[in-house]
Coordinates of C-alpha atoms in Angstrom, one line a residue:
M1087 CA 37.0 14.7 -38.4
N1088 CA 39.6 14.6 -35.6
W1089 CA 39.8 11.0 -34.1
R1090 CA 39.6 12.4 -30.6
I1091 CA 36.3 14.1 -31.4
V1092 CA 35.0 10.8 -32.9
F1093 CA 36.1 8.9 -29.8
F1094 CA 34.4 11.3 -27.3
L1095 CA 31.2 11.3 -29.4
M1096 CA 31.1 7.5 -29.3
L1097 CA 31.8 7.4 -25.6
A1098 CA 29.0 9.9 -24.9
C1099 CA 26.6 7.8 -26.9
L1100 CA 27.5 4.7 -25.0
V1101 CA 27.2 6.4 -21.7
G1102 CA 23.8 7.9 -22.7
F1103 CA 22.6 4.4 -23.8
G1104 CA 23.7 2.9 -20.6
R1105 CA 21.8 5.4 -18.6
A1106 CA 18.7 5.0 -20.7
G1107 CA 18.9 1.3 -20.3
A1108 CA 19.3 1.5 -16.6
A1109 CA 16.3 3.9 -16.3
A1110 CA 14.2 1.6 -18.5
D1111 CA 14.9 -1.3 -16.0
T1112 CA 14.1 0.6 -12.9
L1113 CA 10.7 1.2 -11.4
R1114 CA 10.0 4.1 -9.0
L1115 CA 7.5 2.7 -6.6
A1116 CA 5.9 4.0 -3.4
T1117 CA 4.2 2.5 -0.4
V1118 CA 3.6 3.4 3.3
D1119 CA 5.9 2.5 6.2
N1120 CA 3.2 2.1 8.9
L1121 CA 1.3 -1.0 7.9
P1122 CA 2.7 -4.1 9.7
P1123 CA 3.2 -6.8 8.7
Y1124 CA 3.1 -5.7 5.1
A1125 CA 5.3 -2.6 5.0
F1126 CA 6.8 -1.0 8.1
L1127 CA 10.1 0.2 9.6
E1128 CA 12.1 -2.0 11.9
N1129 CA 15.3 -0.7 13.3
G1130 CA 15.2 2.0 10.6
K1131 CA 14.9 -0.5 7.7
L1132 CA 11.8 -0.9 5.5
T1133 CA 10.6 -4.5 5.8
G1134 CA 7.4 -6.6 5.6
I1135 CA 5.5 -9.0 3.4
S1136 CA 4.9 -6.5 0.6
I1137 CA 8.6 -5.4 0.6
D1138 CA 9.8 -9.0 0.4
V1139 CA 7.3 -9.7 -2.4
I1140 CA 8.4 -6.7 -4.5
N1141 CA 12.1 -7.4 -4.0
E1142 CA 11.6 -11.0 -5.1
L1143 CA 9.6 -9.8 -8.0
A1144 CA 12.4 -7.5 -9.1
K1145 CA 15.0 -10.3 -8.7
R1146 CA 13.0 -12.7 -10.9
G1147 CA 12.3 -10.0 -13.5
G1148 CA 15.9 -8.8 -13.7
F1149 CA 15.0 -5.1 -12.9
E1150 CA 15.6 -2.7 -10.1
V1151 CA 13.1 -1.0 -7.8
R1152 CA 13.4 2.3 -5.9
I1153 CA 10.9 2.3 -3.1
S1154 CA 9.9 5.5 -1.4
T1155 CA 7.5 5.8 1.6
L1156 CA 4.7 8.4 1.7
P1157 CA 1.3 8.8 3.4
W1158 CA -1.2 6.8 1.5
A1159 CA -3.0 9.9 0.3
R1160 CA 0.2 11.2 -1.3
V1161 CA 0.8 7.8 -2.9
I1162 CA -2.6 8.0 -4.6
L1163 CA -1.9 11.5 -5.7
G1164 CA 1.5 10.5 -7.1
L1165 CA -0.3 7.8 -9.2
E1166 CA -2.8 10.3 -10.4
E1167 CA -0.2 12.9 -11.3
G1168 CA 2.3 10.5 -12.7
S1169 CA 5.2 11.4 -10.4
L1170 CA 5.4 7.7 -9.5
D1171 CA 5.8 4.7 -11.8
G1172 CA 3.7 2.6 -9.5
A1173 CA 2.7 1.7 -6.0
F1174 CA 1.7 -1.1 -3.7
A1175 CA -0.6 -2.4 -2.5
A1176 CA -3.8 -0.9 -3.7
Y1177 CA -7.4 -2.2 -3.6
E1178 CA -9.2 -2.3 -7.0
T1179 CA -11.8 0.5 -7.4
E1180 CA -13.5 2.0 -10.4
A1181 CA -12.1 5.4 -9.6
R1182 CA -8.5 4.2 -9.4
K1183 CA -8.8 2.3 -12.7
R1184 CA -9.0 5.7 -14.4
F1185 CA -5.3 6.4 -13.5
C1186 CA -3.9 3.0 -12.6
L1187 CA -3.0 -0.1 -14.5
Y1188 CA -3.5 -3.1 -12.3
T1189 CA -1.0 -6.0 -12.3
G1190 CA -0.8 -9.0 -10.0
R1191 CA -1.8 -9.5 -6.4
V1192 CA 0.7 -8.7 -3.7
H1193 CA -1.3 -9.8 -0.7
F1194 CA -4.8 -10.2 0.8
D1195 CA -5.9 -7.6 3.2
E1196 CA -8.7 -7.2 5.8
L1197 CA -10.3 -4.3 7.5
G1198 CA -11.2 -4.3 11.2
I1199 CA -12.5 -2.0 13.8
A1200 CA -10.5 -0.8 16.8
V1201 CA -12.2 0.6 19.8
R1202 CA -11.4 1.4 23.4
A1203 CA -11.6 -1.7 25.6
D1204 CA -14.1 0.1 27.9
R1205 CA -16.3 1.2 25.0
Q1206 CA -16.8 -2.0 23.0
F1207 CA -19.9 -2.6 20.9
A1208 CA -21.2 -5.4 18.7
Y1209 CA -20.5 -4.9 15.0
T1210 CA -23.2 -6.6 13.0
G1211 CA -23.0 -4.4 9.9
L1212 CA -22.4 -0.9 8.7
E1213 CA -25.5 0.3 10.6
S1214 CA -23.5 -0.4 13.8
L1215 CA -21.4 2.6 13.0
Y1216 CA -24.3 5.0 12.4
G1217 CA -24.1 8.0 14.8
K1218 CA -20.5 7.3 15.7
T1219 CA -17.3 9.2 15.0
V1220 CA -15.0 7.0 13.0
G1221 CA -11.4 7.5 12.0
K1222 CA -9.4 6.1 9.1
G1223 CA -6.4 6.9 7.0
R1224 CA -7.0 9.4 4.2
S1225 CA -7.6 7.7 0.8
V1226 CA -8.0 4.3 2.5
W1227 CA -10.9 2.7 0.6
V1228 CA -13.6 0.9 2.7
S1229 CA -16.6 0.5 0.5
E1230 CA -19.3 2.4 -1.5
P1231 CA -21.9 2.0 1.2
F1232 CA -19.4 3.3 3.8
Q1233 CA -18.5 6.3 1.7
E1234 CA -22.2 7.1 1.2
A1235 CA -22.9 6.9 4.9
A1236 CA -20.0 9.2 5.6
V1237 CA -21.1 11.7 2.9
T1238 CA -24.7 11.8 4.2
G1239 CA -23.6 12.2 7.8
R1240 CA -24.8 8.9 9.2
I1241 CA -21.2 8.2 10.1
R1242 CA -19.0 11.1 11.3
L1243 CA -15.8 10.4 9.4
V1244 CA -12.4 11.8 10.5
E1245 CA -9.5 11.2 8.0
T1246 CA -5.8 11.7 8.7
D1247 CA -2.5 11.1 6.9
D1248 CA -1.8 8.6 9.6
M1249 CA 2.0 8.3 9.7
R1250 CA 2.1 9.2 13.4
M1251 CA -0.6 6.9 14.7
T1252 CA -2.9 9.9 15.1
N1253 CA -6.1 7.8 14.8
I1254 CA -5.1 5.4 17.6
K1255 CA -4.1 8.4 19.8
M1256 CA -7.5 10.1 19.2
L1257 CA -9.3 6.8 19.9
D1258 CA -7.5 6.4 23.2
A1259 CA -8.3 10.1 24.1
G1260 CA -12.0 9.5 23.5
R1261 CA -12.2 11.7 20.5
L1262 CA -13.1 8.8 18.2
D1263 CA -15.6 6.0 18.8
A1264 CA -13.8 3.6 16.4
V1265 CA -11.0 3.4 13.9
I1266 CA -11.1 1.4 10.7
G1267 CA -7.9 -0.2 9.4
S1268 CA -5.6 -3.3 9.3
P1269 CA -6.1 -5.1 12.6
E1270 CA -2.4 -6.1 12.9
A1271 CA -1.3 -2.5 12.2
M1272 CA -3.7 -0.9 14.7
L1273 CA -2.7 -3.3 17.5
H1274 CA 1.0 -2.7 16.6
Y1275 CA 0.4 1.0 17.1
A1276 CA -1.3 0.4 20.4
R1277 CA 1.7 -1.6 21.6
R1278 CA 4.1 1.1 20.4
L1279 CA 2.1 3.7 22.3
N1280 CA 2.0 1.5 25.5
I1281 CA -1.8 1.5 25.5
A1282 CA -2.3 -2.1 24.3
E1283 CA -4.4 -2.9 27.3
R1284 CA -6.8 -0.1 26.4
I1285 CA -7.3 -0.8 22.7
V1286 CA -9.0 -3.9 21.2
V1287 CA -10.0 -4.9 17.7
L1288 CA -13.6 -6.2 17.5
P1289 CA -13.8 -9.8 16.5
Q1290 CA -16.1 -9.1 13.5
R1291 CA -14.3 -7.8 10.4
M1292 CA -15.7 -5.2 8.1
R1293 CA -14.1 -6.8 5.1
E1294 CA -11.9 -9.9 4.6
G1295 CA -9.8 -11.4 1.8
I1296 CA -9.4 -8.1 0.0
P1297 CA -6.9 -8.4 -2.9
A1298 CA -4.2 -5.7 -2.8
Y1299 CA -2.3 -5.1 -6.0
L1300 CA 0.9 -3.6 -7.5
V1301 CA -0.4 -0.9 -9.7
L1302 CA 1.3 1.3 -12.4
S1303 CA 0.4 5.0 -13.0
R1304 CA -1.2 5.6 -16.4
T1305 CA 0.3 9.1 -16.5
S1306 CA 3.9 8.5 -15.5
T1307 CA 6.8 8.8 -17.9
L1308 CA 7.5 5.1 -17.8
E1309 CA 7.9 3.7 -21.3
G1310 CA 6.1 0.6 -22.4
K1311 CA 3.5 0.6 -19.5
E1312 CA 1.4 -2.1 -21.1
E1313 CA 4.4 -4.4 -21.5
W1314 CA 5.4 -3.7 -17.9
Q1315 CA 1.8 -4.5 -16.8
D1316 CA 1.9 -7.9 -18.7
R1317 CA 5.4 -8.7 -17.4
L1318 CA 4.6 -7.9 -13.7
T1319 CA 1.3 -9.6 -13.8
R1320 CA 2.9 -12.8 -15.2
L1321 CA 5.6 -12.8 -12.6
L1322 CA 3.3 -12.1 -9.6
D1323 CA 0.9 -14.8 -10.9
Q1324 CA 3.9 -17.2 -10.9
M1325 CA 4.9 -16.3 -7.4
N1326 CA 1.3 -16.8 -6.2
G1327 CA 1.1 -20.1 -8.1
D1328 CA 4.4 -21.6 -6.9
G1329 CA 3.9 -20.8 -3.2
T1330 CA 6.5 -18.1 -3.0
I1331 CA 4.1 -15.4 -1.7
Q1332 CA 2.5 -17.8 0.8
A1333 CA 6.0 -18.7 2.1
I1334 CA 6.8 -15.0 2.6
N1335 CA 3.5 -14.5 4.5
R1336 CA 4.3 -17.4 6.8
R1337 CA 7.7 -15.8 7.7
Y1338 CA 5.7 -12.9 9.2
G1339 CA 3.1 -15.2 10.9
V1340 CA 0.4 -14.7 8.4
F1341 CA -1.5 -17.8 7.3
G1342 CA -4.3 -17.9 4.8
P1343 CA -5.1 -17.9 1.1

C-alpha cells in the first residue's frame, strides 16, 4: 500500500478518536434562564447558583458542559425524548424517574405564592387556594394534592411557558388570583416590570427545602449513563460535603442548608 494512503488513514483514525473522546467528555445540559438566583441572565450572560455549581462540577470532573436554555416544559420534553444528555435542577417525582437518572443535589428550592398587594389572603394550606385562579410555569411540579385539586377543578390552574414573566403580568392585571413559584424569582420579575410595589409574596410557603437535582436522560445517546450517574453523584456529594455549594449560595445572598 502506498505510504501516503497509510499516513492519511492513520491521521483520519486519530482525528476520529479525538472527536469521539471529546464527545464522550462533554455533557449537553439544559436549564431555564429566568430563575434567579439559580439560573438567570445578567448583562446577557447566564449566571446564578446552579450555573456556578455545574461549572465547578465540570472543572472537578475534568469534562465539559454545553448549557442551553429552554422553557422548563421543553427541558422536561428533551429529557423524555433523549435530545438532551441531562438538565438541572429537577425535583424528584415518580413520573420523572421513568425517564431520568438522578444524580446529586444542586440546590434546595422553595415554592411560594405571589399575590397582588391589594388582594392578599392568609395561606393556611392547599384549601386556601380552592376557588381561585392560580398560575404557574408549565411542567413545574408542586405536589400530588395540588395536581388533584387542579384536575378536579377545585383550583383553576393556568400554566404558561413562563420565559416572558407572563404569570406576573397576568397577576398584576387581575387575571390571576395567585402565582406559585420561586419567591426570589417572582419578586425579581416584579422589579423588572416596575410593579414591585403592587406584588407581594405571602409569608407562608407552600413547600420549603425541596432538593433539586442534576438529572440525566435515560433515552439520550450518552454512552455509559450509569457510570456518569455514579461519577456526578460522587462529585456533587463531595461539593455538598466540603462546603463548596454552601459558599456558592452565600455569594448570591442565599443562606440555609
